[in-house]
Short mmCIF file of C-alpha atoms and ligand atoms in Angstrom, two decimals:
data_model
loop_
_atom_site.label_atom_id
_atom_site.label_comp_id
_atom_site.label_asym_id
_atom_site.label_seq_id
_atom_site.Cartn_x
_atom_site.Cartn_y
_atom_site.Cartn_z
CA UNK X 1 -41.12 -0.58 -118.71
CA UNK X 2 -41.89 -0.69 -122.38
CA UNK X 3 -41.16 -3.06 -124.96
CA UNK X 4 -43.16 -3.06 -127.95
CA UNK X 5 -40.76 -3.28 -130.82
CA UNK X 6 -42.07 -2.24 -134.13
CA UNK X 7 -40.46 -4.60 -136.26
CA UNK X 8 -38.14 -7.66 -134.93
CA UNK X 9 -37.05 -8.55 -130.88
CA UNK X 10 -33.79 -6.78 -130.39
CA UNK X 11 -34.13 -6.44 -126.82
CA UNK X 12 -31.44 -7.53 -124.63
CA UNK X 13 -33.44 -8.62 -121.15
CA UNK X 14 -29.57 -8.91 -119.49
CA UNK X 15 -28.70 -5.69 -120.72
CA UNK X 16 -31.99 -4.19 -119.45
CA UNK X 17 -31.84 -5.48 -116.14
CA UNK X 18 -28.09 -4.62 -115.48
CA UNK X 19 -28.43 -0.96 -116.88
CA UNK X 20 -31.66 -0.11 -117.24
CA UNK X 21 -33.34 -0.80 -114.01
CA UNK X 22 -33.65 3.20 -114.06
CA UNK X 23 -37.26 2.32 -115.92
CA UNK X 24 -39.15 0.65 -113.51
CA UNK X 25 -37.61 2.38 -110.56
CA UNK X 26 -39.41 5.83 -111.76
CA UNK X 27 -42.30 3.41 -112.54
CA UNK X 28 -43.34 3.25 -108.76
CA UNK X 29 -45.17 6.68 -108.44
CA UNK X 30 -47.39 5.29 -111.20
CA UNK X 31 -47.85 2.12 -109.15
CA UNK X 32 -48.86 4.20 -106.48
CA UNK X 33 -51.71 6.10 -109.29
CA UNK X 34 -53.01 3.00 -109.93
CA UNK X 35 -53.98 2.17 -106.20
CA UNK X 36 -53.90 -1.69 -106.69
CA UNK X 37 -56.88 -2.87 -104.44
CA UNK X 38 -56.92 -6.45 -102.84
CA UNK X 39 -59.21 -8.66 -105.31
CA UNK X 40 -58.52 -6.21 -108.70
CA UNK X 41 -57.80 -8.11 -111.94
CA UNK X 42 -54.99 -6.07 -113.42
CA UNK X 43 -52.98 -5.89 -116.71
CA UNK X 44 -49.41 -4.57 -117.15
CA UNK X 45 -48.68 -3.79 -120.59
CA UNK X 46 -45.56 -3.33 -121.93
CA UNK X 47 -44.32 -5.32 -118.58
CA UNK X 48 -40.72 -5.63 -119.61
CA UNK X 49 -38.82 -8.16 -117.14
CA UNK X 50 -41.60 -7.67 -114.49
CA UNK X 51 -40.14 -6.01 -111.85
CA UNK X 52 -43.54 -3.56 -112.01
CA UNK X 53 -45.62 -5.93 -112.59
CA UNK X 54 -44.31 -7.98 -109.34
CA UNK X 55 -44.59 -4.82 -106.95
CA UNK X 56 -48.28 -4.55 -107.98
CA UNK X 57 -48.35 -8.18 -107.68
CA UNK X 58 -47.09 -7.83 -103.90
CA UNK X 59 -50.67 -5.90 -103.17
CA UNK X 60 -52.56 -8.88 -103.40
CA UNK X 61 -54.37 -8.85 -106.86
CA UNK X 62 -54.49 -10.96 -109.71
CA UNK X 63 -51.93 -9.81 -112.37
CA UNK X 64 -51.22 -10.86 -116.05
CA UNK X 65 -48.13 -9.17 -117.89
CA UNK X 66 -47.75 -8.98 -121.16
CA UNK X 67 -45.11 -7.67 -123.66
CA UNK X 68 -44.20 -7.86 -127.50
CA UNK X 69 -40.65 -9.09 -126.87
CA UNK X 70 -40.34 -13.01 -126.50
CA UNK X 71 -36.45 -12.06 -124.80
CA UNK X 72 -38.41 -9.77 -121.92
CA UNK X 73 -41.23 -12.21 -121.05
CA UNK X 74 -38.45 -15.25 -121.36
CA UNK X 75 -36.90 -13.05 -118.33
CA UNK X 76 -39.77 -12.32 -116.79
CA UNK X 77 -41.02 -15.95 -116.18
CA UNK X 78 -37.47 -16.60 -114.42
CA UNK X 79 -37.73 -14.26 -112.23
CA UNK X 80 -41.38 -13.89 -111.35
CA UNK X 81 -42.26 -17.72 -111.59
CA UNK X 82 -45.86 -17.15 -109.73
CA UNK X 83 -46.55 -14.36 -112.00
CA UNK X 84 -48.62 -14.89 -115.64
CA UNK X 85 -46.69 -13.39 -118.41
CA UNK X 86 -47.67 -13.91 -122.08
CA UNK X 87 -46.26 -12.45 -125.55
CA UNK X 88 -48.91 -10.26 -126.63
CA UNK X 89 -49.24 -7.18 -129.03
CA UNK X 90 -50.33 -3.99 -127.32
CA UNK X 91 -52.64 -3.26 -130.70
CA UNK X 92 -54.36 -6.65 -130.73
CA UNK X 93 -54.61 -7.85 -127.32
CA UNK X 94 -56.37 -10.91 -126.46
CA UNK X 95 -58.61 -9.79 -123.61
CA UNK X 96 -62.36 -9.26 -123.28
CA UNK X 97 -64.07 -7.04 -120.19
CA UNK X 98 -61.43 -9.06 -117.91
CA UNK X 99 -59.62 -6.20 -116.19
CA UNK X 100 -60.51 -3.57 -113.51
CA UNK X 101 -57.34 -2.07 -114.44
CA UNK X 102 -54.61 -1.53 -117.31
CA UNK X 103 -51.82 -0.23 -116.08
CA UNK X 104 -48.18 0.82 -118.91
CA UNK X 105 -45.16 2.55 -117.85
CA UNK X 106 -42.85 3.58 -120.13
CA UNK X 107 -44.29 1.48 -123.55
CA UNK X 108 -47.22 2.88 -125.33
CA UNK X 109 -44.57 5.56 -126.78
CA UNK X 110 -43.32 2.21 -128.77
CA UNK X 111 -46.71 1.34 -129.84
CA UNK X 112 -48.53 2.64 -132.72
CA UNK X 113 -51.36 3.66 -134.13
CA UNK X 114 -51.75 4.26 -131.01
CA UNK X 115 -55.65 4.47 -131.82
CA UNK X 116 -55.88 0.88 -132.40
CA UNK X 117 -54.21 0.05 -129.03
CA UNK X 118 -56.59 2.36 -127.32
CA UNK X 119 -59.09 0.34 -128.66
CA UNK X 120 -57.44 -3.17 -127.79
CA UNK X 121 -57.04 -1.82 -124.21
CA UNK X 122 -60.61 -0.40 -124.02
CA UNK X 123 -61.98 -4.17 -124.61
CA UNK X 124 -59.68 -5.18 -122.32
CA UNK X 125 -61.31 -3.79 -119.32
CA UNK X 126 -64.11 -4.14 -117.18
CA UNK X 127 -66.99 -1.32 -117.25
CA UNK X 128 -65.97 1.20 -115.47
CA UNK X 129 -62.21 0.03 -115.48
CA UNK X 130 -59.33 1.92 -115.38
CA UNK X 131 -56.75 2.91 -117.74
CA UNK X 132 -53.49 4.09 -115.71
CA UNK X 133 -50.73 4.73 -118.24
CA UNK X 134 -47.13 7.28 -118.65
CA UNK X 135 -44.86 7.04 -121.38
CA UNK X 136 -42.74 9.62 -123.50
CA UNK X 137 -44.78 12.89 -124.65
CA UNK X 138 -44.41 15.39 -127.25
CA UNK X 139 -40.21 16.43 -126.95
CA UNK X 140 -39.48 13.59 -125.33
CA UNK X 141 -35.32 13.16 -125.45
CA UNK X 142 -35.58 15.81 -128.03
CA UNK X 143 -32.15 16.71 -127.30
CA UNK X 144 -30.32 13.61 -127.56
CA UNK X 145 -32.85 12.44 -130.86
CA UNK X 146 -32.14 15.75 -132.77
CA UNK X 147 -28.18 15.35 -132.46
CA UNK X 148 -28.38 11.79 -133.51
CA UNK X 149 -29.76 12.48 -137.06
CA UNK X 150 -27.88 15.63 -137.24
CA UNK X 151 -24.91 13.22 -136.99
CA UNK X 152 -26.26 10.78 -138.91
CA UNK X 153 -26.98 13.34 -142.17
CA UNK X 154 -23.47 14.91 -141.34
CA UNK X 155 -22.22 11.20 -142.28
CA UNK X 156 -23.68 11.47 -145.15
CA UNK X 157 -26.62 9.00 -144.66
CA UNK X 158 -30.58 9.95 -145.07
CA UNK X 159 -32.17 9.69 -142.04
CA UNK X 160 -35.67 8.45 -142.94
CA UNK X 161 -38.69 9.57 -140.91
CA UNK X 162 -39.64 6.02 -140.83
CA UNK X 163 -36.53 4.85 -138.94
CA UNK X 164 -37.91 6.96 -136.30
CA UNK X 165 -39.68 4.73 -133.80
CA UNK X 166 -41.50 6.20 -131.16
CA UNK X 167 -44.79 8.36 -130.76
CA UNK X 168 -44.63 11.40 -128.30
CA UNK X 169 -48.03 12.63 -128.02
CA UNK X 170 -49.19 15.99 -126.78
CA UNK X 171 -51.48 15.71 -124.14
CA UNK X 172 -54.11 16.88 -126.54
CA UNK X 173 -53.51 14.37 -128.96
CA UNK X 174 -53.63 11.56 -126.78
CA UNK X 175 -56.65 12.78 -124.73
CA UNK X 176 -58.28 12.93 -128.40
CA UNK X 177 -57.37 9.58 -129.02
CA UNK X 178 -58.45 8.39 -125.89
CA UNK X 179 -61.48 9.78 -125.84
CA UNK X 180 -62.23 8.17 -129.63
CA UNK X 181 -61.70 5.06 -127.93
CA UNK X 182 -64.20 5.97 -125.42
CA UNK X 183 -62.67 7.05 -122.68
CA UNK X 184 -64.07 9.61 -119.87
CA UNK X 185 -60.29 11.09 -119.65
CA UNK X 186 -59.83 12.19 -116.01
CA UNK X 187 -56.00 13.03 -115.54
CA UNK X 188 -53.90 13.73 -118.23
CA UNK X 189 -50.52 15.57 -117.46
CA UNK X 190 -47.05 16.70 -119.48
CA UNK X 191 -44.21 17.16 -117.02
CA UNK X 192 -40.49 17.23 -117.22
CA UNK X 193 -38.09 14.20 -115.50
CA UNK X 194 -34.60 14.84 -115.96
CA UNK X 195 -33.34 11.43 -116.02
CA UNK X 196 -29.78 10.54 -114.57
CA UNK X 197 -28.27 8.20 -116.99
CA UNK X 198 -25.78 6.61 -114.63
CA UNK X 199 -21.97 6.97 -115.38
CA UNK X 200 -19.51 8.03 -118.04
CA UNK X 201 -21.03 5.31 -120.45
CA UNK X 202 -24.42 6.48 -119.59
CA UNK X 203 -25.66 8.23 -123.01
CA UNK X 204 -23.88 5.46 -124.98
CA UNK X 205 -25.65 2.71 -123.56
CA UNK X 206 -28.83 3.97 -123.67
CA UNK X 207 -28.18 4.76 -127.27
CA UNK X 208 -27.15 1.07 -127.71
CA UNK X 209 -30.12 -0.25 -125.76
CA UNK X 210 -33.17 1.69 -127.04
CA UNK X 211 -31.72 3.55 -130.28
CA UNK X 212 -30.70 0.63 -132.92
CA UNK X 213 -33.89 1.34 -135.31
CA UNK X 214 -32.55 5.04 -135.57
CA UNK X 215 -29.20 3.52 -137.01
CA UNK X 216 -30.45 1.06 -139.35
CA UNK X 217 -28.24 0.12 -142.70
CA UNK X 218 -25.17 2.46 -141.16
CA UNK X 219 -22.27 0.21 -140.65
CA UNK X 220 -21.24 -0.48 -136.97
CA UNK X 221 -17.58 1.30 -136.88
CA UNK X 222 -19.56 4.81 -138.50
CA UNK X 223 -22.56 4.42 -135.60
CA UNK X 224 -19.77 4.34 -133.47
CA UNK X 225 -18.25 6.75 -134.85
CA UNK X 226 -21.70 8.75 -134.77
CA UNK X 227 -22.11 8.09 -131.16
CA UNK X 228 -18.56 9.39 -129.79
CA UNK X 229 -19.65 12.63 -132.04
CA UNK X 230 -23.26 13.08 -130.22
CA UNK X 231 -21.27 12.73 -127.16
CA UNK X 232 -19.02 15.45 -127.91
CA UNK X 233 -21.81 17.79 -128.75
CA UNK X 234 -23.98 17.17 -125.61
CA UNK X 235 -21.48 16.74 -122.97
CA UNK X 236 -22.13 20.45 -122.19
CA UNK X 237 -25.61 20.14 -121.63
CA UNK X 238 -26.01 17.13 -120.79
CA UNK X 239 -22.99 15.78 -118.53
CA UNK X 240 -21.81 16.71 -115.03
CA UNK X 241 -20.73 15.19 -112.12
CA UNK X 242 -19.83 12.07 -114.10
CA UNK X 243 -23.25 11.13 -114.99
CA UNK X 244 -25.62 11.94 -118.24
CA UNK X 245 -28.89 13.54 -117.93
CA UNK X 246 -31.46 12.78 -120.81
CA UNK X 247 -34.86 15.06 -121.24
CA UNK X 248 -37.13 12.71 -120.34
CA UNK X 249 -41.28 14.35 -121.15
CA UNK X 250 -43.54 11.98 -119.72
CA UNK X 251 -47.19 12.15 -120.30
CA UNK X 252 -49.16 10.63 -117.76
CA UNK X 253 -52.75 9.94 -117.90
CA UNK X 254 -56.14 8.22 -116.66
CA UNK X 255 -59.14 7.13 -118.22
CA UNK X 256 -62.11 5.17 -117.13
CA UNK X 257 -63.99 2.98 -119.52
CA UNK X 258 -67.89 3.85 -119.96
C1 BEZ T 301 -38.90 6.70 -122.58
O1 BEZ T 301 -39.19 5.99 -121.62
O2 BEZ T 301 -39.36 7.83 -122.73
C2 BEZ T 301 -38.00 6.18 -123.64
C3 BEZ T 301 -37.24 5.08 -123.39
C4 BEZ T 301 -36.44 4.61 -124.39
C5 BEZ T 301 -36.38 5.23 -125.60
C6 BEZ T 301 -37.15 6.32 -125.84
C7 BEZ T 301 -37.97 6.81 -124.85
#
């Protein structure tokens, strides 16, 4: 998973755990990309509660995870006591030609520029290392992001394009970037994942969980208030058979250090 908060730690590792689990469960067919060999050093960035970083673990490599928030990597230690973890920022990491592997799910679309972590995860690895990364591309829960601030101007509040905190590449933009970094770019993809955002409460809490920055200086009763209305307007397109269904974009891509 991802957790690289722009500005303060608002995550809530209990809340994560018991709803979110969704993240690291899609995170496996990346786990599978990254082919973790017997002997590799490896980095998982953006490592959440470590539940990834644990199955890679399981292969029989050396692992470190890392994350911005102090509440995830508190969590993570508890439950992965054998495992490293460490607060680190995904734009200035402390590592030097230590890794045959980075490997993200689901963070680098919190991170930004996303240049300068490109560059932090480039010194990070070995020659010939490899980057293994997916995270939200270019439309990414366009749906559910557009009826937000439509809801939010309709209550009369400016909806800043500053309070908007993730970066959804295209996978030309991010090959670009990559490729600045120095980066042979050898898989880079853009594919749809419906993903089932589990009961009636489903949209809500993800709102809650992952949506707070889009909401800031709007008192609590009007979010609400916002929330029940974005609810109203998606339940056709988004909601059947009791469950929510966001439009997840991932981009998923590999590079290999020079
Ligand atoms: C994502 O994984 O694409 C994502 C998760 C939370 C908020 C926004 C995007």
């Amino acid at each position: 998973m991802g957790t690289f908060h722009t500005t303060y730690d608002n995550w809530d590792a209990n809340l994560y755990d018991s709803k979110h689990s969704f993240v690291s469960k899609y995170g496996n067919s990346l786990v599978e990309l990254l082919g973790p060999k017997k002997g590799d050093k490896i980095l998982d960035l953006g490592c959440g509660t470590g539940d990834l970083t644990h199955a890679i673990f399981k292969n029989g490599v050396e692992i470190v995870g890392v994350d911005k928030s102090e509440n995830m990597i508190e969590q993570a230690i508890r439950k992965y006591p054998d495992i490293p973890f460490k607060v680190q920022d995904a734009t200035n990491l402390d590592f030097y030609n230590e890794f045959d592997a980075v490997f993200s799910n689901a963070t680098l679309h919190w991170v930004q520029p996303a240049s300068q972590a490109l560059q932090s995860i480039y010194r990070s690895l070995k020659k010939g290392g490899r980057f293994v990364a997916e995270f939200g591309g270019k439309g990414n829960v366009q749906t559910i992001t557009n009826e937000i601030t439509y809801q939010i101007e309709a209550a009369g509040f400016e909806f800043r394009k500053a309070q908007f905190p993730w970066f959804y590449p295209s996978i030309a933009e991010y090959s670009t970037l990559m490729e600045a970094a120095g980066f042979r770019v050898t898989i880079a993809q853009h594919y749809d994942r419906p993903t089932l955002l589990d009961g009636e409460n489903g949209l809500k809490n993800w709102i809650n969980m992952f949506g707070s920055q889009l909401f800031e200086g709007i008192p609590e009763h009007t979010k609400n208030q916002i929330i029940l209305n974005v609810e109203k307007n998606l339940k056709e397109i988004l909601f059947s058979e009791k469950n929510w269904t966001a439009d997840y974009k991932r981009i998923r891509v590999v590079g290999v250090k020079y």
